[in-house]
PDB file of C-alpha atoms (C1' of nucleotides) in Angstrom:
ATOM      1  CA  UNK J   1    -132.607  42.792  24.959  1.00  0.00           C
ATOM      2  CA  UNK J   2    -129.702  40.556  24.180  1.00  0.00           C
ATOM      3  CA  UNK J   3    -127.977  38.837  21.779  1.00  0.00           C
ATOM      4  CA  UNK J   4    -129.296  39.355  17.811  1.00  0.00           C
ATOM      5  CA  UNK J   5    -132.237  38.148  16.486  1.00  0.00           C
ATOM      6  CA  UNK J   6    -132.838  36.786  12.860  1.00  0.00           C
ATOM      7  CA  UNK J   7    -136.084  36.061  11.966  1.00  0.00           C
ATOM      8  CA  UNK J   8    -137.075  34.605  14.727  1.00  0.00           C
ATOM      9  CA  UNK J   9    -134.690  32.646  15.968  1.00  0.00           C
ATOM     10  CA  UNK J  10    -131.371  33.638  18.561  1.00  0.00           C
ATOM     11  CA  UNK J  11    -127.998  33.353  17.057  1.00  0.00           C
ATOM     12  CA  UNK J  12    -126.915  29.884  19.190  1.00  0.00           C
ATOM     13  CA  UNK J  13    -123.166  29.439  19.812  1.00  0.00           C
ATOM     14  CA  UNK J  14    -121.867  25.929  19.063  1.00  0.00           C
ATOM     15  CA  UNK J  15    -120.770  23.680  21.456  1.00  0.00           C
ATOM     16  CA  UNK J  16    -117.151  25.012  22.419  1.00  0.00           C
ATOM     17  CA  UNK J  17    -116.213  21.453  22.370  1.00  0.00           C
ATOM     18  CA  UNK J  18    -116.319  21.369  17.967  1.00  0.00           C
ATOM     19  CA  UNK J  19    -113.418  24.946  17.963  1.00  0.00           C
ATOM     20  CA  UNK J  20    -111.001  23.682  15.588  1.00  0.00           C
ATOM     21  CA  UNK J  21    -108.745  25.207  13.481  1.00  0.00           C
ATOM     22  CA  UNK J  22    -109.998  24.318   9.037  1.00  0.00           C
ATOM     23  CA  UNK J  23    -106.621  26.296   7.716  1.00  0.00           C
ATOM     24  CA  UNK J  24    -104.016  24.200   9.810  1.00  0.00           C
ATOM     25  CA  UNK J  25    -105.859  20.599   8.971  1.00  0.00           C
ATOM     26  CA  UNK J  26    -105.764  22.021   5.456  1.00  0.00           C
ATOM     27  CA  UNK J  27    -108.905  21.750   4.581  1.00  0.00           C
ATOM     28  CA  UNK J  28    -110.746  22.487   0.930  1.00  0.00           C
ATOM     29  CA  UNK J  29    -114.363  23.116   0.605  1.00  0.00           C
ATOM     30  CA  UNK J  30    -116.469  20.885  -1.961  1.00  0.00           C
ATOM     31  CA  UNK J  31    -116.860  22.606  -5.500  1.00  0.00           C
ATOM     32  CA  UNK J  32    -120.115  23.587  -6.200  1.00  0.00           C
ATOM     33  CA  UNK J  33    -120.418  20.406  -8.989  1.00  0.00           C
ATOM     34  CA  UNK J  34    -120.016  18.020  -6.101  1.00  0.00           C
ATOM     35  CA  UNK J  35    -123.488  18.858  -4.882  1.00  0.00           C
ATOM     36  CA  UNK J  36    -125.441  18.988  -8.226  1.00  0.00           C
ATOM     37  CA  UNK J  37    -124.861  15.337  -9.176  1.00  0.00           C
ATOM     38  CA  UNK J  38    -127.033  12.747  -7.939  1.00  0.00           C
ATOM     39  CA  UNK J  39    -128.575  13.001  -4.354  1.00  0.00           C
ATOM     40  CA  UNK J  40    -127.773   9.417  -3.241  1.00  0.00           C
ATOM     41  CA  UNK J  41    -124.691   9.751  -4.215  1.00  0.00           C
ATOM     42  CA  UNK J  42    -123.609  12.902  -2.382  1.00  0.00           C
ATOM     43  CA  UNK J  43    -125.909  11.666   0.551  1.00  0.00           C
ATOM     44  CA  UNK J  44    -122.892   8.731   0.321  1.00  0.00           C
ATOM     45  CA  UNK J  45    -119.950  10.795  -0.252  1.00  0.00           C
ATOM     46  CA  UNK J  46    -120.386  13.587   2.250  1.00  0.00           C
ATOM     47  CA  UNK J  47    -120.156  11.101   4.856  1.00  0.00           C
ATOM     48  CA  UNK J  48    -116.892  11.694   6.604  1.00  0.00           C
ATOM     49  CA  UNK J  49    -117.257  15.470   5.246  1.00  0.00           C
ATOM     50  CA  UNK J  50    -116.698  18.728   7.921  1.00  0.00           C
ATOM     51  CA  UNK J  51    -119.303  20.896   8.544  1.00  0.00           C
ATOM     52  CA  UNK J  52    -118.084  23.979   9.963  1.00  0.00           C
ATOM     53  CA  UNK J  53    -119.645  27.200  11.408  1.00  0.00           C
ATOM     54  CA  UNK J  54    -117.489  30.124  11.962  1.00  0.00           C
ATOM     55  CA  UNK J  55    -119.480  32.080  15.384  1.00  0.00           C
ATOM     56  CA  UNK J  56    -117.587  35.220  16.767  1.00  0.00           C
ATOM     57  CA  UNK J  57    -114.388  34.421  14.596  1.00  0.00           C
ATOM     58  CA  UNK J  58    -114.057  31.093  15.661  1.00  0.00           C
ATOM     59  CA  UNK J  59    -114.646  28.083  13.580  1.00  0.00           C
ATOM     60  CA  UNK J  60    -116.520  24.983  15.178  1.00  0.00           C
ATOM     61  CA  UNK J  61    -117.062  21.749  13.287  1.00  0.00           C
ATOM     62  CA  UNK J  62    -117.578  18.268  13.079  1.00  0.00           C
ATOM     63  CA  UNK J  63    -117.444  14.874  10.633  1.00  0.00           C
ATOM     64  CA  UNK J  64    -121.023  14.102   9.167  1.00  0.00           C
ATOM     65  CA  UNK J  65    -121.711  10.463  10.074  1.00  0.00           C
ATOM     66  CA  UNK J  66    -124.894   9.802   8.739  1.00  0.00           C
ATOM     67  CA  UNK J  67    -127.481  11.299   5.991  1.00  0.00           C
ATOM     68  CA  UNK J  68    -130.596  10.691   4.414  1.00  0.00           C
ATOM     69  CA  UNK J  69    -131.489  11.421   0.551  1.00  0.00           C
ATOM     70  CA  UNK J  70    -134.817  13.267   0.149  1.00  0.00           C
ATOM     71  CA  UNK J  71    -135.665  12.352  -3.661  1.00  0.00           C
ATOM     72  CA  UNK J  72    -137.950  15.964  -4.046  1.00  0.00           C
ATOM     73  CA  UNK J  73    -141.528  15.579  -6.552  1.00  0.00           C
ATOM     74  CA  UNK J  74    -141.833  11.873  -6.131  1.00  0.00           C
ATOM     75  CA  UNK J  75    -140.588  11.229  -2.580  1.00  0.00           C
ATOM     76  CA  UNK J  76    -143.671  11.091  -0.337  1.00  0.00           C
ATOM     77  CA  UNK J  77    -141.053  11.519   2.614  1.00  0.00           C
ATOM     78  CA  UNK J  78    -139.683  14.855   0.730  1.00  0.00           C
ATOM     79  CA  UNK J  79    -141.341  17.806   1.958  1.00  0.00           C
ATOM     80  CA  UNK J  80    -141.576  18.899  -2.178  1.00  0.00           C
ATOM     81  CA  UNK J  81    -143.326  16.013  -2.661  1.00  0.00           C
ATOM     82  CA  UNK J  82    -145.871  16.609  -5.597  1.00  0.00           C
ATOM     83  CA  UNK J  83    -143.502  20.057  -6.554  1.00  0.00           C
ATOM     84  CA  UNK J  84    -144.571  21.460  -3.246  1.00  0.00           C
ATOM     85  CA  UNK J  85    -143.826  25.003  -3.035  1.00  0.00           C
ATOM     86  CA  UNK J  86    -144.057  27.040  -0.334  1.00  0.00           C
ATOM     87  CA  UNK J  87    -141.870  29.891   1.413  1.00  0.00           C
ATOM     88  CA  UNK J  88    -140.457  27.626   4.184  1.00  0.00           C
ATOM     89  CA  UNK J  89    -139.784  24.663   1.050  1.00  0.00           C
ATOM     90  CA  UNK J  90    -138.408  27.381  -1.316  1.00  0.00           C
ATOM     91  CA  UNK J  91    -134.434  26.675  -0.427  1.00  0.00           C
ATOM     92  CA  UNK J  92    -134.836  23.369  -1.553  1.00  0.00           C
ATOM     93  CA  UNK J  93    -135.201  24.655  -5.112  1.00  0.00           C
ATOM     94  CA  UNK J  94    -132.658  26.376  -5.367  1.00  0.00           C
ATOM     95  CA  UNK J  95    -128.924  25.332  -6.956  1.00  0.00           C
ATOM     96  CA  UNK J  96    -126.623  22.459  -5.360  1.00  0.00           C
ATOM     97  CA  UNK J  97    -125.049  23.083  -2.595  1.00  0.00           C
ATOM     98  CA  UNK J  98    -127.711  25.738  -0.734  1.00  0.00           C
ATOM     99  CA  UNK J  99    -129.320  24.705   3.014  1.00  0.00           C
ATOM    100  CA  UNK J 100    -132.482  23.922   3.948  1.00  0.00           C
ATOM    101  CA  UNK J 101    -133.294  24.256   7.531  1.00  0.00           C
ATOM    102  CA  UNK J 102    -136.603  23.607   9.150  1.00  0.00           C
ATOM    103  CA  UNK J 103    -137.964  23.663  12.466  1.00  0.00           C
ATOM    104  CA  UNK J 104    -140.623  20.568  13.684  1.00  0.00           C
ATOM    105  CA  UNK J 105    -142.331  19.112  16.602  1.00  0.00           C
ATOM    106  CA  UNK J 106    -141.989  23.018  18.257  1.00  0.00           C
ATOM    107  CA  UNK J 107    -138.983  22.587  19.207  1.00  0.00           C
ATOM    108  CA  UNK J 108    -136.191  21.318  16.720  1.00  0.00           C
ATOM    109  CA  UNK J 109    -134.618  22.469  13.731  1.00  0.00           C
ATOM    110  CA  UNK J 110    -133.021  20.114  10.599  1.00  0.00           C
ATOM    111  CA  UNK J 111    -130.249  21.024   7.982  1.00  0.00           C
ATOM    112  CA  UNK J 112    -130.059  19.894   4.502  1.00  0.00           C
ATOM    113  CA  UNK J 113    -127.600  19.979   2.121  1.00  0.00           C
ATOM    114  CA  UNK J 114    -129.338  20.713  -1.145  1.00  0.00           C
ATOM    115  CA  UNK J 115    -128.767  19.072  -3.874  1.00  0.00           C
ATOM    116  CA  UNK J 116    -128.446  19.304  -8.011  1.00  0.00           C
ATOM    117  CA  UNK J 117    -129.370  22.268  -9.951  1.00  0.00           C
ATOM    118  CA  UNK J 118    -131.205  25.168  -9.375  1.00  0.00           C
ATOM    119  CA  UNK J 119    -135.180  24.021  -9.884  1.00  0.00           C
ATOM    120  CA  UNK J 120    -134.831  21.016  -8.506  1.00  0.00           C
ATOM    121  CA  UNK J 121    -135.808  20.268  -5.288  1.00  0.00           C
ATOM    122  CA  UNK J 122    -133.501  17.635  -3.370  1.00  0.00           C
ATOM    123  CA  UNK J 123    -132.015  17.242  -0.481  1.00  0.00           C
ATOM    124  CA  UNK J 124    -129.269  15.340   1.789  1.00  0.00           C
ATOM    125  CA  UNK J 125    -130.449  15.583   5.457  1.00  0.00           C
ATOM    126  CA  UNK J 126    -127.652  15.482   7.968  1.00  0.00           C
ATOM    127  CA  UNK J 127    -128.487  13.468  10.871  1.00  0.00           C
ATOM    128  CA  UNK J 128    -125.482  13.289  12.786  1.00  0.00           C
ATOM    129  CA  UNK J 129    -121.556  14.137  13.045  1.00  0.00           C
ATOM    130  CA  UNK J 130    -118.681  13.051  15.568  1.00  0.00           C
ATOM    131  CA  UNK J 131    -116.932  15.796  17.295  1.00  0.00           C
ATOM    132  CA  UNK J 132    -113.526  15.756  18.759  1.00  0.00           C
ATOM    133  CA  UNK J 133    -112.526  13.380  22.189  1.00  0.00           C
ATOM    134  CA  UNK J 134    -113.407  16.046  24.576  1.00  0.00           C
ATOM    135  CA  UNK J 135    -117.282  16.226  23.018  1.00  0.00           C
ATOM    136  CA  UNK J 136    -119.672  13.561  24.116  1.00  0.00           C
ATOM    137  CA  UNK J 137    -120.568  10.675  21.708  1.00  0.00           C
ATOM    138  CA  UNK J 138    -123.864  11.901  21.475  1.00  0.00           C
ATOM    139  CA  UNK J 139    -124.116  15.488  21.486  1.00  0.00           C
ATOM    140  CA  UNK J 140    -124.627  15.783  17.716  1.00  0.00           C
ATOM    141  CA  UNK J 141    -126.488  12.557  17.223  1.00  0.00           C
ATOM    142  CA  UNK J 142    -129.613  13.436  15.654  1.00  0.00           C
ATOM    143  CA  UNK J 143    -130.857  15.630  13.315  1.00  0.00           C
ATOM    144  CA  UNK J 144    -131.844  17.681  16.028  1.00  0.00           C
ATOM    145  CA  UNK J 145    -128.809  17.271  17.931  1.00  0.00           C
ATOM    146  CA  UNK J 146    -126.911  17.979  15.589  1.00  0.00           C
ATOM    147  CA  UNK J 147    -128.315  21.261  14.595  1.00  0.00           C
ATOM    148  CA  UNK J 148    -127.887  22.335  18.446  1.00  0.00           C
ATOM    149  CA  UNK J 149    -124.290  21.504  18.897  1.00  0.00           C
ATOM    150  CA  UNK J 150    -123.968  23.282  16.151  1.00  0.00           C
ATOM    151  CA  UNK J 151    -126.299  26.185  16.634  1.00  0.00           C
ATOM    152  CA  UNK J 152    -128.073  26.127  13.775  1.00  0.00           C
ATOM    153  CA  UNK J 153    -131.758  27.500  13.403  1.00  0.00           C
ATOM    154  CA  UNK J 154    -134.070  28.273  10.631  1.00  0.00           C
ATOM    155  CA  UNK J 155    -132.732  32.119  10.263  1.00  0.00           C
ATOM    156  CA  UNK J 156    -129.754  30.011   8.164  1.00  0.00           C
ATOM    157  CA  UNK J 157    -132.203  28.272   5.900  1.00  0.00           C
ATOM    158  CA  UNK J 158    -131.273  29.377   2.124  1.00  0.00           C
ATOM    159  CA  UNK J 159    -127.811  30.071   3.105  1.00  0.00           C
ATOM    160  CA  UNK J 160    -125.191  29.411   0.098  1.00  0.00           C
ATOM    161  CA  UNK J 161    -122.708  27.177   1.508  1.00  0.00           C
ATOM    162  CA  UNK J 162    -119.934  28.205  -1.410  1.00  0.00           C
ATOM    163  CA  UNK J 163    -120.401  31.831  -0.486  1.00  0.00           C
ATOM    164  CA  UNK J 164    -117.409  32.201   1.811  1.00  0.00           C
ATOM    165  CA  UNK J 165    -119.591  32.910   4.871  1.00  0.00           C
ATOM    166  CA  UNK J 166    -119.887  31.672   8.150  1.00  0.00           C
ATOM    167  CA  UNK J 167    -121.016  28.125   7.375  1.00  0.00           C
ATOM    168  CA  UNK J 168    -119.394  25.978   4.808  1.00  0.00           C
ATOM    169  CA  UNK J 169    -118.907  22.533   4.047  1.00  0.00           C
ATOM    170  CA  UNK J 170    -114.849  21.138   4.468  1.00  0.00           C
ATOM    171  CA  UNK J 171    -113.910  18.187   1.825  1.00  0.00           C
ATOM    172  CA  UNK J 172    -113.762  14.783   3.898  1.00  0.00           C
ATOM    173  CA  UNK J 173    -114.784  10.729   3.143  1.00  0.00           C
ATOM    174  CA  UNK J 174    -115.096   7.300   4.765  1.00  0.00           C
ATOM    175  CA  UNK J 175    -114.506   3.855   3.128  1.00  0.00           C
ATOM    176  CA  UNK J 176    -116.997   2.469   1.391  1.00  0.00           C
ATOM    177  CA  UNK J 177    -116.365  -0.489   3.446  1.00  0.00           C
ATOM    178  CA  UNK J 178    -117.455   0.840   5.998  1.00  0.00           C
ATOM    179  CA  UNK J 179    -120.735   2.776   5.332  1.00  0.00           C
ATOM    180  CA  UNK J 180    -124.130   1.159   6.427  1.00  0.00           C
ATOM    181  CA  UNK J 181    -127.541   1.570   4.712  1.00  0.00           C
ATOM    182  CA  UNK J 182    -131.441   1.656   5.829  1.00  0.00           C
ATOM    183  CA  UNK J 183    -134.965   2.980   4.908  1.00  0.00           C
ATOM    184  CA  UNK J 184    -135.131   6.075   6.722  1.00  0.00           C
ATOM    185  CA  UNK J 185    -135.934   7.404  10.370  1.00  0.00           C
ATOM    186  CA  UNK J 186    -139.424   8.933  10.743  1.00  0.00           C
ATOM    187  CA  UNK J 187    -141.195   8.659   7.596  1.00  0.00           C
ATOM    188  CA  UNK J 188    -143.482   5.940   8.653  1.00  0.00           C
ATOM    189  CA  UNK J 189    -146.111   7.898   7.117  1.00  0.00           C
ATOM    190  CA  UNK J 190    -145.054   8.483   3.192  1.00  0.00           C
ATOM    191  CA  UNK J 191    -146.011   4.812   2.124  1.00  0.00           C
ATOM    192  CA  UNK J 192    -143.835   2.749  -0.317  1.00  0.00           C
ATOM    193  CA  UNK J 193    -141.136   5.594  -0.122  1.00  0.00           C
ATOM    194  CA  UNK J 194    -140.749   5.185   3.416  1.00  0.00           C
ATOM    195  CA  UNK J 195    -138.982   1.589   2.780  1.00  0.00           C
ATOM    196  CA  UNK J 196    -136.586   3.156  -0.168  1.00  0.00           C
ATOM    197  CA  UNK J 197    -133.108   2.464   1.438  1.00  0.00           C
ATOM    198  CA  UNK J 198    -132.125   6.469   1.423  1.00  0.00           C
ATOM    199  CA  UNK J 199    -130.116   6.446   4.694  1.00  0.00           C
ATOM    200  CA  UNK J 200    -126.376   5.796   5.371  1.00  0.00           C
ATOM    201  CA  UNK J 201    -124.121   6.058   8.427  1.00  0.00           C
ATOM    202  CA  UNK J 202    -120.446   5.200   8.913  1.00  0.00           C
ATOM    203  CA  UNK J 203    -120.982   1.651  11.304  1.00  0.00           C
ATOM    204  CA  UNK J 204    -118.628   2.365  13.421  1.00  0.00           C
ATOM    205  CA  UNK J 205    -118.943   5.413  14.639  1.00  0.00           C
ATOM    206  CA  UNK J 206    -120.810   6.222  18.047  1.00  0.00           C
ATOM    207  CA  UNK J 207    -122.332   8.873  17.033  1.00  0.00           C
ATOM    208  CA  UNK J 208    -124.683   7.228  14.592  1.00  0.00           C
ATOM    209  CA  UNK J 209    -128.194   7.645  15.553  1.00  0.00           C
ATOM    210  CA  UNK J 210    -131.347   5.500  15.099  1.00  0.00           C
ATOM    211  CA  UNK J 211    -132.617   1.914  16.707  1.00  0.00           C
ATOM    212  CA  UNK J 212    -129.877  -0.579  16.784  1.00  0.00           C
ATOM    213  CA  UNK J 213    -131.681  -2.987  14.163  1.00  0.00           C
ATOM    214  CA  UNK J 214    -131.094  -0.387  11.605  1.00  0.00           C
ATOM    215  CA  UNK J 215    -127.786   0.043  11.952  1.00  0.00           C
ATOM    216  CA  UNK J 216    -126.843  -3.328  11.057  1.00  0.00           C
ATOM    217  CA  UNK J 217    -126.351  -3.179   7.225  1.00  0.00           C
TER     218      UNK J 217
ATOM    219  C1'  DC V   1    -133.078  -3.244  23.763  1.00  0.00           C
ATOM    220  C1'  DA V   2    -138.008  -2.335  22.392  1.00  0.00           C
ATOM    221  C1'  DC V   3    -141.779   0.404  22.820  1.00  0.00           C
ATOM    222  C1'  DA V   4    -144.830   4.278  24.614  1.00  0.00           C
ATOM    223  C1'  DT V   5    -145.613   8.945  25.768  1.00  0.00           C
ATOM    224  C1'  DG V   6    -145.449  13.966  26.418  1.00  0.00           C
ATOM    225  C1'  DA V   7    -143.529  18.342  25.098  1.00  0.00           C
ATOM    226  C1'  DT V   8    -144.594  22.230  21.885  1.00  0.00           C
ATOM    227  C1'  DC V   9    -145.551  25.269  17.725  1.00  0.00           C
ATOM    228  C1'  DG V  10    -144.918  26.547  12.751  1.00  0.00           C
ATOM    229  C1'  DC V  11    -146.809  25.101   8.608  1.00  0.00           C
ATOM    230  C1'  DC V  12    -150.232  23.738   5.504  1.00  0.00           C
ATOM    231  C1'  DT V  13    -155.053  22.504   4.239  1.00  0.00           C
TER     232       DT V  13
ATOM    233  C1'  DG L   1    -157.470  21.958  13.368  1.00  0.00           C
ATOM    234  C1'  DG L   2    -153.964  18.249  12.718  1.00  0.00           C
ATOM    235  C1'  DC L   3    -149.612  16.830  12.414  1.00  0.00           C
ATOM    236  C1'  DG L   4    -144.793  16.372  11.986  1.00  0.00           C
ATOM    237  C1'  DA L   5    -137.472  14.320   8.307  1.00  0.00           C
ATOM    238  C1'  DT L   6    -137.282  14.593  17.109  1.00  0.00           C
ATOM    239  C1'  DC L   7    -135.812  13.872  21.844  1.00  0.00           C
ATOM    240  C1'  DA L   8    -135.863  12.650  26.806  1.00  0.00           C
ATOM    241  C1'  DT L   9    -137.762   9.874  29.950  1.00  0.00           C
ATOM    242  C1'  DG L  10    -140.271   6.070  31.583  1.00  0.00           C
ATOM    243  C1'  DT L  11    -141.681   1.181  31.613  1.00  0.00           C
ATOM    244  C1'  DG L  12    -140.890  -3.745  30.855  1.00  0.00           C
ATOM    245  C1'  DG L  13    -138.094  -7.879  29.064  1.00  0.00           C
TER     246       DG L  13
END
DNA sequence: CACATGATCGCCT
DNA sequence: GGCGATCATGTGG
């Protein structure tokens, strides 16, 4: 037997290509306020943001380039739509700034940032980040990509991100000038809510995600 | 670039 | 039992 096991899932080490150094780029984490306000908004703002996973002592991170809101009770998309709640939904409830990972199609795993206060249940879905010019364009573009890269897995779901552990969220932005908006990716199926224009991306980065005639706007 | 398909399994009804 | 907040690969234009 090798390597430790957390409810489930294998502790992953992140790509070695996202080791960087938060202390000497002086980097500040959010304050826990920053993710209770609106969801669309911090969906917005933490483009550009660093998420960062310390694995063995070393920190590995990258810029989030493009999120998704998930609007919680009436968001058909949202997986507490109706005030679904279930063990794997429960993280989603709980106060601002929280994750919510799950695991779909057997074989990939999604992180959320959550959002506003405890009882609540909304969410900012990270779908993909840039690395540094030694990682490849696409290595964290996806939601599921991303969560590779990075080796995150469901045993982190519920995680406080302002509890000075091993995965936090680094302060970060983009011009507004530059960020890009569409419905979202994959929700064919939750009706009018899958047209609500919940996603944004920074346009010119290559490691957006997504079909090409969404990325236009 | 668009679209189609298979892989694979935890979660919920 | 059915179906995903996905991805890689294959085809065709």
């Amino acid at each position: 037997m090798t390597g430790k096991s957390v409810g489930g899932f294998k502790r992953a080490r992140p790509d070695a290509s996202l080791r960087f150094d938060p202390e000497a780029l002086g980097l500040r984490e959010f304050p826990r306020e920053f993710f209770r306000r609106d969801t669309t908004r911090v969906a917005q703002e933490i483009l550009g943001a660093w998420f960062a996973r310390r694995y063995r002592n070393e920190w590995f991170g990258a810029r989030i380039v493009e999120t998704e809101a998930y609007l919680g009770t009436v968001d058909a998309a949202a997986h507490s739509w109706r005030g679904r709640r279930t063990p794997r939904v429960e993280p989603m409830y709980q106060d601002g700034g929280h994750l919510y990972v799950f695991f779909v199609y057997g074989m990939h795993h999604c992180a959320n940032v959550v959002t506003r206060p405890a009882g609540t249940a909304e969410a900012v879905l990270l779908r993909a980040a840039e690395g540094f010019a030694e990682t490849p364009a696409k290595l964290l573009s996806g939601p599921g990509r991303l969560c590779a890269g990075l080796g995150i897995t469901a045993e982190f779901s519920g995680f406080d991100l302002l509890s000075g552990g091993d995965l936090r969220l680094f302060k970060g932005s983009a011009d507004n000038a530059r960020i890009g908006t569409s419905r979202r990716i994959g929700v064919d199926y939750a009706g009018e809510a899958s047209g609500w224009l919940l996603r944004f991306f920074i346009r010119d980065s290559p490691a957006v995600s997504g079909p090409a005639r969404l990325n236009r706007q």
